[in-house]
Structures are given as structure tokens and as C-alpha cells.
Short mmCIF file of C-alpha atoms and ligand atoms in Angstrom, two decimals:
data_model
loop_
_atom_site.label_atom_id
_atom_site.label_comp_id
_atom_site.label_asym_id
_atom_site.label_seq_id
_atom_site.Cartn_x
_atom_site.Cartn_y
_atom_site.Cartn_z
CA MET A 1 13.56 -13.14 -2.68
CA ALA A 2 14.48 -13.83 0.95
CA LEU A 3 15.68 -10.59 2.42
CA SER A 4 17.51 -9.92 5.56
CA LEU A 5 17.37 -6.27 6.43
CA PRO A 6 19.65 -4.68 8.99
CA TYR A 7 17.71 -4.05 12.14
CA ALA A 8 18.70 -1.73 14.94
CA ASP A 9 17.57 -2.52 18.42
CA PRO A 10 16.57 0.94 19.71
CA ARG A 11 18.87 0.34 22.71
CA GLN A 12 21.83 0.19 20.31
CA LEU A 13 20.90 3.66 19.11
CA ALA A 14 20.52 5.19 22.57
CA GLY A 15 21.50 8.84 22.66
CA LYS A 16 22.33 9.01 18.93
CA THR A 17 20.99 11.41 16.33
CA ILE A 18 18.83 9.48 13.89
CA LEU A 19 17.23 10.42 10.60
CA MET A 20 14.09 8.36 10.10
CA ARG A 21 12.17 8.33 6.82
CA VAL A 22 8.49 7.94 7.64
CA ASP A 23 5.35 8.13 5.55
CA PHE A 24 3.41 11.13 6.77
CA ASN A 25 1.83 11.59 3.36
CA LEU A 26 -1.53 11.83 5.12
CA PRO A 27 -4.89 12.79 3.66
CA MET A 28 -5.36 16.50 4.50
CA GLN A 29 -8.41 18.73 4.47
CA ASP A 30 -8.45 22.51 5.03
CA GLY A 31 -4.94 22.46 6.45
CA GLN A 32 -5.75 19.71 8.96
CA VAL A 33 -4.93 16.01 9.04
CA ARG A 34 -8.06 14.16 7.92
CA ASP A 35 -6.82 10.59 8.45
CA ASP A 36 -3.84 9.83 10.69
CA THR A 37 -3.82 6.02 10.30
CA ARG A 38 -0.31 5.95 8.83
CA MET A 39 1.01 8.17 11.61
CA ARG A 40 -0.56 6.02 14.32
CA VAL A 41 1.03 2.93 12.82
CA ALA A 42 4.46 4.60 12.99
CA LEU A 43 3.96 5.88 16.54
CA PRO A 44 5.22 2.87 18.57
CA GLY A 45 8.51 2.86 16.64
CA ILE A 46 8.94 6.60 17.19
CA LYS A 47 8.19 6.28 20.90
CA GLU A 48 10.66 3.43 21.31
CA LEU A 49 13.46 5.58 19.91
CA LEU A 50 12.51 8.61 21.99
CA ALA A 51 12.45 6.42 25.10
CA GLU A 52 16.12 5.68 24.37
CA ARG A 53 16.79 9.44 24.36
CA VAL A 54 17.48 9.44 20.63
CA ARG A 55 17.52 12.86 18.95
CA LEU A 56 15.07 12.01 16.22
CA VAL A 57 14.70 13.86 12.91
CA LEU A 58 11.73 12.63 10.90
CA LEU A 59 11.69 12.99 7.12
CA SER A 60 8.66 12.63 4.87
CA HIS A 61 6.95 13.86 1.75
CA LEU A 62 3.39 15.10 1.35
CA GLY A 63 1.64 15.01 -2.01
CA ARG A 64 3.35 16.00 -5.23
CA PRO A 65 4.72 19.54 -5.04
CA LYS A 66 7.21 18.71 -7.81
CA GLY A 67 10.18 20.58 -6.38
CA GLN A 68 8.24 23.75 -5.52
CA LYS A 69 7.11 25.14 -2.18
CA HIS A 70 3.33 24.89 -1.79
CA ALA A 71 1.82 26.25 1.42
CA ASP A 72 -1.02 23.72 1.28
CA LEU A 73 1.45 20.82 1.12
CA SER A 74 3.47 21.93 4.14
CA LEU A 75 4.11 19.35 6.84
CA ALA A 76 3.77 22.03 9.57
CA PRO A 77 0.19 20.96 10.49
CA VAL A 78 1.36 17.34 10.44
CA ALA A 79 4.05 18.23 13.01
CA GLU A 80 1.36 19.70 15.24
CA HIS A 81 -0.79 16.64 14.84
CA LEU A 82 2.15 14.42 15.78
CA ALA A 83 2.78 16.56 18.86
CA GLY A 84 -0.81 15.89 19.92
CA LEU A 85 -0.42 12.13 19.51
CA LEU A 86 2.99 11.99 21.18
CA GLY A 87 2.08 14.38 23.96
CA GLN A 88 5.32 16.29 23.47
CA LYS A 89 6.68 19.18 21.45
CA VAL A 90 7.60 18.42 17.84
CA HIS A 91 10.21 20.85 16.49
CA PHE A 92 9.67 21.81 12.87
CA ALA A 93 12.41 22.52 10.32
CA PRO A 94 10.83 24.66 7.58
CA ASP A 95 13.96 24.76 5.39
CA VAL A 96 16.07 21.63 5.13
CA LEU A 97 18.83 23.54 3.31
CA ALA A 98 19.02 26.36 5.88
CA ASP A 99 22.47 27.03 7.37
CA GLY A 100 21.06 26.86 10.86
CA LEU A 101 19.60 23.37 10.51
CA ALA A 102 22.69 21.53 11.80
CA ASP A 103 22.68 23.73 14.93
CA ALA A 104 18.96 23.17 15.40
CA VAL A 105 19.44 19.40 15.20
CA SER A 106 22.43 19.35 17.53
CA GLY A 107 20.43 21.57 19.89
CA LEU A 108 17.78 18.84 20.27
CA GLY A 109 17.79 17.22 23.67
CA GLY A 110 17.86 13.42 24.02
CA GLY A 111 14.29 12.19 23.48
CA GLU A 112 13.30 15.24 21.42
CA VAL A 113 11.86 15.00 17.95
CA MET A 114 11.90 17.21 14.87
CA LEU A 115 9.94 16.91 11.65
CA ALA A 116 11.51 18.39 8.52
CA GLU A 117 9.40 20.19 5.92
CA ASN A 118 8.04 18.24 2.94
CA LEU A 119 11.21 16.98 1.23
CA ARG A 120 9.61 17.17 -2.20
CA PHE A 121 9.65 20.97 -1.93
CA TRP A 122 13.28 20.51 -3.06
CA PRO A 123 13.78 19.00 -6.52
CA GLN A 124 16.96 17.33 -5.26
CA GLU A 125 14.86 14.87 -3.24
CA GLU A 126 13.21 13.18 -6.22
CA ALA A 127 16.41 13.53 -8.28
CA ASN A 128 18.25 11.52 -5.58
CA ASP A 129 20.82 14.32 -5.57
CA ASP A 130 24.03 13.29 -3.88
CA GLY A 131 24.82 16.74 -2.42
CA PHE A 132 21.33 16.96 -0.93
CA ALA A 133 21.63 13.49 0.59
CA ARG A 134 25.11 14.32 1.96
CA HIS A 135 23.79 17.53 3.52
CA LEU A 136 21.03 15.58 5.31
CA ALA A 137 23.32 12.68 6.22
CA GLY A 138 25.70 15.17 7.84
CA LEU A 139 23.05 15.87 10.46
CA ALA A 140 22.94 12.38 11.94
CA ASP A 141 24.70 9.22 13.10
CA ALA A 142 22.39 6.71 11.44
CA TYR A 143 19.38 6.34 9.16
CA ILE A 144 16.21 4.28 9.46
CA ASN A 145 13.72 3.74 6.67
CA ASP A 146 10.26 3.12 8.11
CA ALA A 147 8.33 4.09 4.99
CA PHE A 148 7.61 0.92 3.00
CA SER A 149 4.99 2.83 1.03
CA ALA A 150 7.70 5.10 -0.43
CA ALA A 151 10.24 2.31 -0.98
CA HIS A 152 9.44 2.05 -4.70
CA ARG A 153 11.03 5.47 -5.23
CA ALA A 154 14.80 5.88 -5.51
CA HIS A 155 14.73 9.32 -3.91
CA ALA A 156 17.39 10.96 -1.74
CA SER A 157 15.59 10.19 1.52
CA ILE A 158 15.06 6.57 0.45
CA ASP A 159 18.17 5.62 -1.50
CA GLY A 160 20.85 8.32 -1.07
CA LEU A 161 20.72 8.43 2.73
CA ALA A 162 20.84 4.65 3.01
CA ARG A 163 24.17 4.71 1.14
CA LEU A 164 25.72 7.39 3.32
CA LEU A 165 24.86 6.35 6.87
CA PRO A 166 24.56 3.11 8.81
CA ALA A 167 21.08 2.19 7.53
CA TYR A 168 18.34 0.07 9.07
CA GLY A 169 14.81 -1.06 8.30
CA GLY A 170 12.27 0.40 10.72
CA PRO A 171 9.56 -1.63 12.48
CA THR A 172 6.63 -0.96 10.13
CA LEU A 173 8.73 -1.49 7.01
CA ARG A 174 10.03 -4.78 8.39
CA ALA A 175 6.53 -5.93 9.36
CA GLU A 176 5.30 -5.20 5.85
CA ILE A 177 8.11 -7.17 4.23
CA THR A 178 7.62 -10.10 6.58
CA ALA A 179 3.90 -10.18 5.69
CA LEU A 180 4.55 -10.03 1.95
CA GLN A 181 7.23 -12.69 2.13
CA THR A 182 4.94 -14.94 4.14
CA ALA A 183 2.33 -14.67 1.42
CA LEU A 184 4.48 -14.87 -1.68
CA ASP A 185 7.80 -16.56 -0.92
CA THR A 186 7.10 -19.18 1.70
CA PRO A 187 3.31 -19.48 1.84
CA GLN A 188 1.16 -22.17 3.34
CA ARG A 189 -0.84 -23.65 0.46
CA PRO A 190 -3.31 -23.39 -1.06
CA VAL A 191 -2.69 -19.72 -1.78
CA VAL A 192 -5.69 -17.81 -3.08
CA ALA A 193 -5.63 -14.27 -4.43
CA VAL A 194 -8.61 -11.99 -4.84
CA VAL A 195 -8.05 -9.28 -7.44
CA GLY A 196 -10.74 -6.75 -8.19
CA GLY A 197 -10.94 -3.10 -9.10
CA ALA A 198 -12.00 -1.21 -12.12
CA LYS A 199 -9.55 -2.11 -14.83
CA ILE A 200 -7.10 -4.73 -15.99
CA SER A 201 -4.84 -2.12 -17.54
CA SER A 202 -3.46 -0.96 -14.19
CA LYS A 203 -2.87 -4.53 -12.96
CA LEU A 204 -1.46 -6.47 -15.90
CA ALA A 205 1.88 -7.09 -14.23
CA VAL A 206 0.19 -8.04 -10.95
CA LEU A 207 -1.98 -10.61 -12.74
CA ASP A 208 1.01 -12.03 -14.55
CA PHE A 209 3.02 -12.38 -11.34
CA LEU A 210 0.16 -13.82 -9.30
CA THR A 211 -0.75 -16.52 -11.82
CA ASP A 212 2.79 -17.77 -11.31
CA LYS A 213 2.54 -17.74 -7.52
CA VAL A 214 -0.97 -18.63 -6.41
CA ASP A 215 -3.11 -21.75 -6.71
CA CYS A 216 -6.36 -19.90 -7.34
CA LEU A 217 -7.02 -16.38 -8.55
CA ILE A 218 -10.50 -15.02 -7.90
CA LEU A 219 -11.31 -12.17 -10.28
CA GLY A 220 -14.02 -9.62 -9.67
CA GLY A 221 -14.82 -5.95 -10.19
CA GLY A 222 -14.82 -4.23 -13.54
CA MET A 223 -11.74 -6.16 -14.62
CA ALA A 224 -13.62 -9.46 -14.54
CA ASN A 225 -15.98 -8.04 -17.18
CA THR A 226 -13.09 -7.71 -19.59
CA PHE A 227 -12.06 -11.34 -19.04
CA LEU A 228 -15.65 -12.56 -19.48
CA ALA A 229 -16.24 -10.50 -22.61
CA ALA A 230 -12.91 -11.67 -24.02
CA GLY A 231 -14.20 -15.22 -23.56
CA GLY A 232 -17.33 -14.46 -25.57
CA VAL A 233 -19.87 -13.48 -22.87
CA ASP A 234 -21.90 -10.42 -23.91
CA MET A 235 -21.34 -8.13 -20.91
CA GLN A 236 -23.65 -5.51 -22.44
CA ALA A 237 -23.22 -2.05 -20.88
CA SER A 238 -20.67 -3.19 -18.24
CA LEU A 239 -17.35 -1.41 -17.81
CA MET A 240 -14.82 -3.15 -20.07
CA GLU A 241 -11.54 -2.64 -21.87
CA PRO A 242 -12.06 -4.12 -25.35
CA ASP A 243 -8.52 -3.27 -26.42
CA LEU A 244 -7.33 -5.72 -23.77
CA PHE A 245 -9.43 -8.72 -24.79
CA GLU A 246 -6.43 -10.35 -26.42
CA THR A 247 -4.28 -9.68 -23.35
CA ALA A 248 -6.99 -11.11 -21.09
CA ARG A 249 -7.09 -14.31 -23.16
CA ASP A 250 -3.28 -14.55 -22.94
CA ILE A 251 -3.41 -14.24 -19.15
CA LEU A 252 -5.96 -17.06 -18.97
CA THR A 253 -3.87 -19.32 -21.21
CA LYS A 254 -0.73 -18.61 -19.20
CA ALA A 255 -2.53 -19.23 -15.92
CA ASP A 256 -3.75 -22.56 -17.22
CA ALA A 257 -0.25 -23.60 -18.25
CA ARG A 258 1.05 -22.57 -14.82
CA GLY A 259 -1.60 -24.58 -12.97
CA CYS A 260 -3.30 -21.51 -11.55
CA HIS A 261 -7.07 -21.89 -11.40
CA ILE A 262 -8.82 -18.66 -12.39
CA LEU A 263 -12.26 -18.19 -10.91
CA LEU A 264 -14.36 -15.81 -12.98
CA PRO A 265 -17.81 -14.69 -11.83
CA GLU A 266 -20.79 -16.50 -13.33
CA ASP A 267 -23.39 -13.94 -12.28
CA GLY A 268 -23.62 -10.31 -11.24
CA LEU A 269 -25.66 -7.65 -9.53
CA ALA A 270 -26.71 -5.58 -12.50
CA ALA A 271 -28.23 -2.12 -12.89
CA THR A 272 -28.93 0.32 -15.68
CA SER A 273 -27.38 3.28 -13.87
CA PHE A 274 -24.51 3.87 -11.48
CA GLY A 275 -25.38 4.99 -7.93
CA ALA A 276 -26.40 4.02 -4.43
CA ASN A 277 -29.52 1.87 -4.13
CA VAL A 278 -30.48 2.13 -7.81
CA PRO A 279 -32.86 -0.60 -9.05
CA HIS A 280 -30.84 -3.79 -9.62
CA ARG A 281 -31.15 -7.55 -10.02
CA ALA A 282 -29.00 -10.63 -9.63
CA VAL A 283 -28.56 -12.16 -13.06
CA ALA A 284 -26.36 -14.71 -14.82
CA ASN A 285 -23.79 -12.79 -16.86
CA ALA A 286 -24.95 -14.51 -20.04
CA ALA A 287 -28.53 -13.25 -19.46
CA LEU A 288 -27.78 -9.51 -19.09
CA ALA A 289 -30.17 -7.17 -20.89
CA GLU A 290 -28.81 -4.71 -23.44
CA ASN A 291 -28.72 -1.67 -21.16
CA GLU A 292 -27.54 -3.47 -18.01
CA MET A 293 -24.14 -3.30 -16.43
CA VAL A 294 -22.64 -5.56 -13.79
CA LEU A 295 -21.66 -3.54 -10.72
CA ASP A 296 -20.86 -6.40 -8.33
CA ILE A 297 -20.35 -10.13 -8.58
CA GLY A 298 -23.58 -12.02 -7.91
CA PRO A 299 -24.70 -14.57 -5.27
CA ALA A 300 -23.58 -17.71 -7.11
CA SER A 301 -20.15 -16.16 -7.71
CA ILE A 302 -19.88 -15.13 -4.06
CA LYS A 303 -20.61 -18.72 -3.06
CA ALA A 304 -17.94 -20.11 -5.36
CA ALA A 305 -15.38 -17.56 -4.18
CA ALA A 306 -16.27 -18.20 -0.54
CA ALA A 307 -15.62 -21.92 -1.02
CA GLN A 308 -12.11 -21.13 -2.31
CA ILE A 309 -11.36 -18.76 0.57
CA GLN A 310 -12.58 -21.36 3.05
CA LYS A 311 -10.14 -23.88 1.60
CA ALA A 312 -7.22 -21.45 1.46
CA ALA A 313 -4.32 -21.31 3.90
CA THR A 314 -3.03 -18.00 2.55
CA LEU A 315 -5.01 -15.15 1.00
CA LEU A 316 -3.81 -12.09 -0.85
CA TRP A 317 -6.39 -9.41 -1.61
CA ASN A 318 -6.15 -6.42 -3.89
CA GLY A 319 -9.09 -4.40 -5.14
CA PRO A 320 -12.85 -4.39 -4.48
CA LEU A 321 -15.12 -6.94 -6.18
CA GLY A 322 -17.72 -4.36 -7.08
CA ALA A 323 -18.55 -0.66 -7.00
CA PHE A 324 -18.43 -0.91 -3.20
CA GLU A 325 -18.96 2.82 -2.66
CA TYR A 326 -22.58 2.35 -3.78
CA PRO A 327 -24.63 -0.19 -1.81
CA PRO A 328 -25.75 -2.85 -2.55
CA PHE A 329 -22.77 -3.19 -4.90
CA ASP A 330 -20.60 -3.64 -1.81
CA THR A 331 -22.27 -7.00 -1.10
CA ALA A 332 -19.58 -9.35 -2.45
CA THR A 333 -16.67 -7.37 -1.05
CA VAL A 334 -18.28 -7.24 2.40
CA ALA A 335 -19.38 -10.91 2.39
CA LEU A 336 -16.01 -12.28 1.29
CA ALA A 337 -14.04 -9.92 3.53
CA ARG A 338 -16.04 -11.22 6.50
CA ILE A 339 -15.28 -14.82 5.57
CA ALA A 340 -11.59 -13.94 5.28
CA ALA A 341 -11.72 -12.27 8.70
CA GLU A 342 -13.53 -15.25 10.22
CA GLN A 343 -11.04 -17.77 8.83
CA THR A 344 -8.17 -15.58 10.00
CA GLY A 345 -9.70 -15.32 13.46
CA LYS A 346 -9.92 -19.12 13.64
CA GLY A 347 -6.24 -19.39 12.81
CA ALA A 348 -7.03 -21.18 9.54
CA LEU A 349 -5.88 -18.41 7.21
CA VAL A 350 -3.06 -15.91 6.81
CA SER A 351 -4.71 -12.95 5.07
CA ILE A 352 -2.86 -10.04 3.54
CA ALA A 353 -4.56 -7.16 1.80
CA GLY A 354 -3.49 -3.86 0.37
CA GLY A 355 -3.08 -1.49 -2.55
CA GLY A 356 -5.18 1.40 -3.78
CA ASP A 357 -8.83 1.25 -2.86
CA THR A 358 -8.47 -2.01 -0.97
CA VAL A 359 -7.97 -0.38 2.43
CA ALA A 360 -11.10 1.74 1.95
CA ALA A 361 -13.10 -1.29 0.77
CA LEU A 362 -12.01 -3.50 3.67
CA ASN A 363 -12.51 -0.70 6.17
CA HIS A 364 -16.01 -0.37 4.74
CA ALA A 365 -16.49 -4.10 5.36
CA GLY A 366 -15.42 -3.46 8.96
CA VAL A 367 -12.72 -6.13 8.95
CA ALA A 368 -9.49 -4.24 8.28
CA ASP A 369 -8.15 -4.99 11.76
CA GLN A 370 -9.22 -8.63 11.64
CA LEU A 371 -6.93 -9.65 8.79
CA SER A 372 -3.39 -10.87 9.43
CA TYR A 373 -1.90 -7.86 7.69
CA MET A 374 -3.33 -4.81 6.01
CA SER A 375 -0.85 -2.86 3.94
CA LEU A 376 -1.36 0.89 3.86
CA ALA A 377 1.02 1.20 0.93
CA GLY A 378 -0.51 1.74 -2.51
CA GLY A 379 2.08 1.78 -5.28
CA ALA A 380 4.78 -0.05 -3.33
CA PHE A 381 2.41 -2.90 -2.42
CA LEU A 382 1.38 -3.28 -6.06
CA GLU A 383 4.99 -3.20 -7.25
CA TRP A 384 5.78 -5.98 -4.79
CA LEU A 385 2.81 -7.92 -6.19
CA GLU A 386 4.38 -7.44 -9.61
CA GLY A 387 7.52 -9.17 -8.37
CA ARG A 388 9.59 -6.02 -8.77
CA GLU A 389 12.55 -5.10 -6.66
CA LEU A 390 11.84 -1.95 -4.64
CA PRO A 391 14.88 0.36 -4.63
CA GLY A 392 14.38 1.42 -1.00
CA ILE A 393 14.39 -2.21 0.14
CA ALA A 394 17.17 -3.35 -2.17
CA VAL A 395 19.52 -0.67 -0.88
CA LEU A 396 18.92 -1.71 2.74
CA ALA A 397 19.51 -5.35 1.85
CA GLU A 398 22.91 -4.66 0.25
CA PRO A 399 25.75 -6.21 2.25
CA GLY A 400 27.46 -3.80 4.61
CA ARG A 401 24.48 -1.66 5.58
CA GLY A 402 23.74 -1.05 9.21
P1 AMP B 1 -9.03 0.11 -8.53
O1 AMP B 1 -8.59 1.48 -8.12
O2 AMP B 1 -8.57 -0.33 -9.86
O3 AMP B 1 -8.77 -0.92 -7.41
O4 AMP B 1 -10.61 0.21 -8.71
C1 AMP B 1 -11.48 0.51 -7.67
C2 AMP B 1 -12.76 1.05 -8.24
O5 AMP B 1 -13.33 0.07 -9.08
C3 AMP B 1 -13.77 1.37 -7.19
O6 AMP B 1 -13.99 2.75 -7.20
C4 AMP B 1 -15.02 0.61 -7.65
O7 AMP B 1 -16.20 1.40 -7.58
C5 AMP B 1 -14.72 0.29 -9.09
N1 AMP B 1 -15.42 -0.92 -9.55
C6 AMP B 1 -15.33 -2.15 -9.05
N2 AMP B 1 -16.13 -3.00 -9.72
C7 AMP B 1 -16.76 -2.29 -10.67
C8 AMP B 1 -17.70 -2.62 -11.69
N3 AMP B 1 -18.17 -3.86 -11.82
N4 AMP B 1 -18.10 -1.63 -12.52
C9 AMP B 1 -17.61 -0.37 -12.36
N5 AMP B 1 -16.71 -0.02 -11.43
C10 AMP B 1 -16.30 -0.95 -10.58
#
């Protein structure tokens, strides 16, 4: 799917009032922002608009308040945090349906910014309510979506607003789409994917899509156990999903027919209990003892996977290869992430990673900023890897937007 999204040069928007959907769904702790990575990523785009004396109204959600006001899911502390990063006042709109909101927005000076309260406090947001979207659209001259990570939701601030105002893709959303298209639509070959994580069940559609797109699929993590056991290897006490053995076999058959080479681990780091630094050994999967479970892929498997990554021109990575939170079961994830970073640094590899625990795992490996692109989106990244159309992107790509 080659997309061309309407883009607004900030200079075109000079002096206008803009609604921008951002993703400030940040990890919070005791009423404070615990991790502001997503905000920092959005900062250059915000600053560019403010430099053009735009009156900027930022819209976001935080958590899942399900249409109710929850003090602990208020964006008020997030507004303060943003003020600290921007070095300027951030106005806060606690009630997006308040009569006075239009006056407050028109009272903003050029180059001033406002953050609206958590939109999911109002059930109309998730219901994509037309009246709600019209009320918000009435505040501004144009709309920018810079929240790729929320683009898989057809909510009022994602879909409705894009239909009512001149609508553009923001810089981080566009960067994300460019990265994903580079990896999946027009990749340099060979394309290798690494898919790990606990279970197959949450990634069936991803596996199906990837076997159609990539030349080699390296499987690790708990999900590899299910594939191995489905092929007759006794994985003993390892995490598995026996009800998906049949499905796992189907995926392997399909991959074969599609010319996708699946690389399953041949050995593992095994232990009899789950935890950091518990007694463990490297062992061929077929030689596991009755009470042992595989918690990481083993040295021979790392070597085989490394050889594939070294040959690859494009790499997609989703999910850790082992229980990386508990050393030494982070060994494979760290080793292969470093090879990916090295190859990327040499200019030999385009590497794109994202989804769920992947960011945490690659941060742990210390290479997150050495890959070509690290997606901070969870669900939206996975839906893209399933080949699904994201409503927030589709609406921007419709002819006549912008
Ligand atoms: P996911 O959210 O599906 O990407 O799964 C990530 C989780 O899978 C992490 O918390 C890992 O600890 C866990 N995990 C990865 N490999 C294994 C394994 N071999 N056995 C048990 N858990 C694992």
C-alpha cells in the first residue's frame, strides 16, 4: 500500500489555529510522568509549529478511563511536564465541552500552546461522535494527526476531525509510515524478521502476514516452543500453547509454500525455575530434562540467527527472544540486537523494530537509538505488521484531505 499523506509545511500554517492529535499516553507514577520518550519525540514538530506563531491545541488520551472522569488519568500533570520541556507556559483545558473553550482557544496568542484534558473522559471520543468532533473542529482552522500509535482507533480525534478540517499527517506519524513502508512494501532484500515474545496466540495474524513478505523469519521466545513442540520436540516444562499446535504446523506449511525460510531454535538456555540468575544450562531442545523449561534461545541458535541478520538488507523485529527481564535469559536478545545495531551502523542494514515489549527489550540491549527506526507504537505497529489498514491513516490518505 503506497500512501501519500497530505503534509503541511509549518510555514503554510503560520498564524493559524491548529488541532494536533498527539500521543501523550505516557507511563505515569504517583501523578508524575515516569517516561516522557513519546513526548520528546513529538517535541520538534510542536516547536516548529509554535515558531510559526501557530495557536496550537494538543489533543491526546491517557489510559482507559472508558468515558468517565478519573483524577489519576488527568493530563494536567502532563501539561506541566510539557511546559518544562518546552520552556513555556502550557494552557490546560480541563473540560473540552465547556462553553468557554472557544474563547480560551481564540484568546491564545500566536506561538502559544494548550493541552486539552484526556479526551477519553468523554464517551463521545471513542464512539467517534459526530457532534463531539464538530464541536472540536469548530475551534480550529486545520487538523494534524501526529499520533501513529493511536491510528488503529477510529475515534473522534483520529477519524472524525480528519473528515471535518483540512487534515495533515504530522512529522512523527509520517516518519513511522515511511519506515514501515521501507521495510514491507519496497524493501531491500533479503528481508529478515525476528519475532519473539511469549505466545503465538497474540501474533497469529502477524506471522501469517510476515511469511508472505519476508525471506527469513527467525522465531524465538516462548512462541518458538509451541512451534517446536508442534513438530514433535518434547519441550518439557517450557511455556507452550498446545491448543495451537495445529495452527503452528499450518503456519510452517504456508511459509514453506510461500518460500519463506523459518528459522527455529535448535537449543536453549534452560532452567527449572523462572527468575534472575537461577541455575541454568545451554542444552539442545531435544535433550531437555523433564522439569526444565527453555527461557532463552541457546548459543547455537544465536549463531544461526546472527548469520541470517548478517546477510539481511532489511530487518523487522518484534518481541524478545527470551525472558529478557531475567538475566542471563536476555543473552540472545542482547547479542542479536547488537549485531543488528552494528550492521545498521555500517550502512549494511535497514532495521525497524517495535510493538509491545520490544522497545523495553531493545532499550535493555542498549541499542534502541542505533537502529534505523524504533517504533514506540504498540497495537498500531502490530496491526500494520498484520497488513491491516489503520483507520487514522486511511482517512488522511483519502483524496481531498489537506
Ligand atoms: P510479548 O508481550 O508477547 O512480546 O512477550 C514478551 C514476554 O515474553 C516477556 O515478558 C518475556 O519475558 C516473555 N518470554 C520470552 N521468551 C520466553 C520464554 N522462553 N519463556 C517464557 N517467557 C518468555
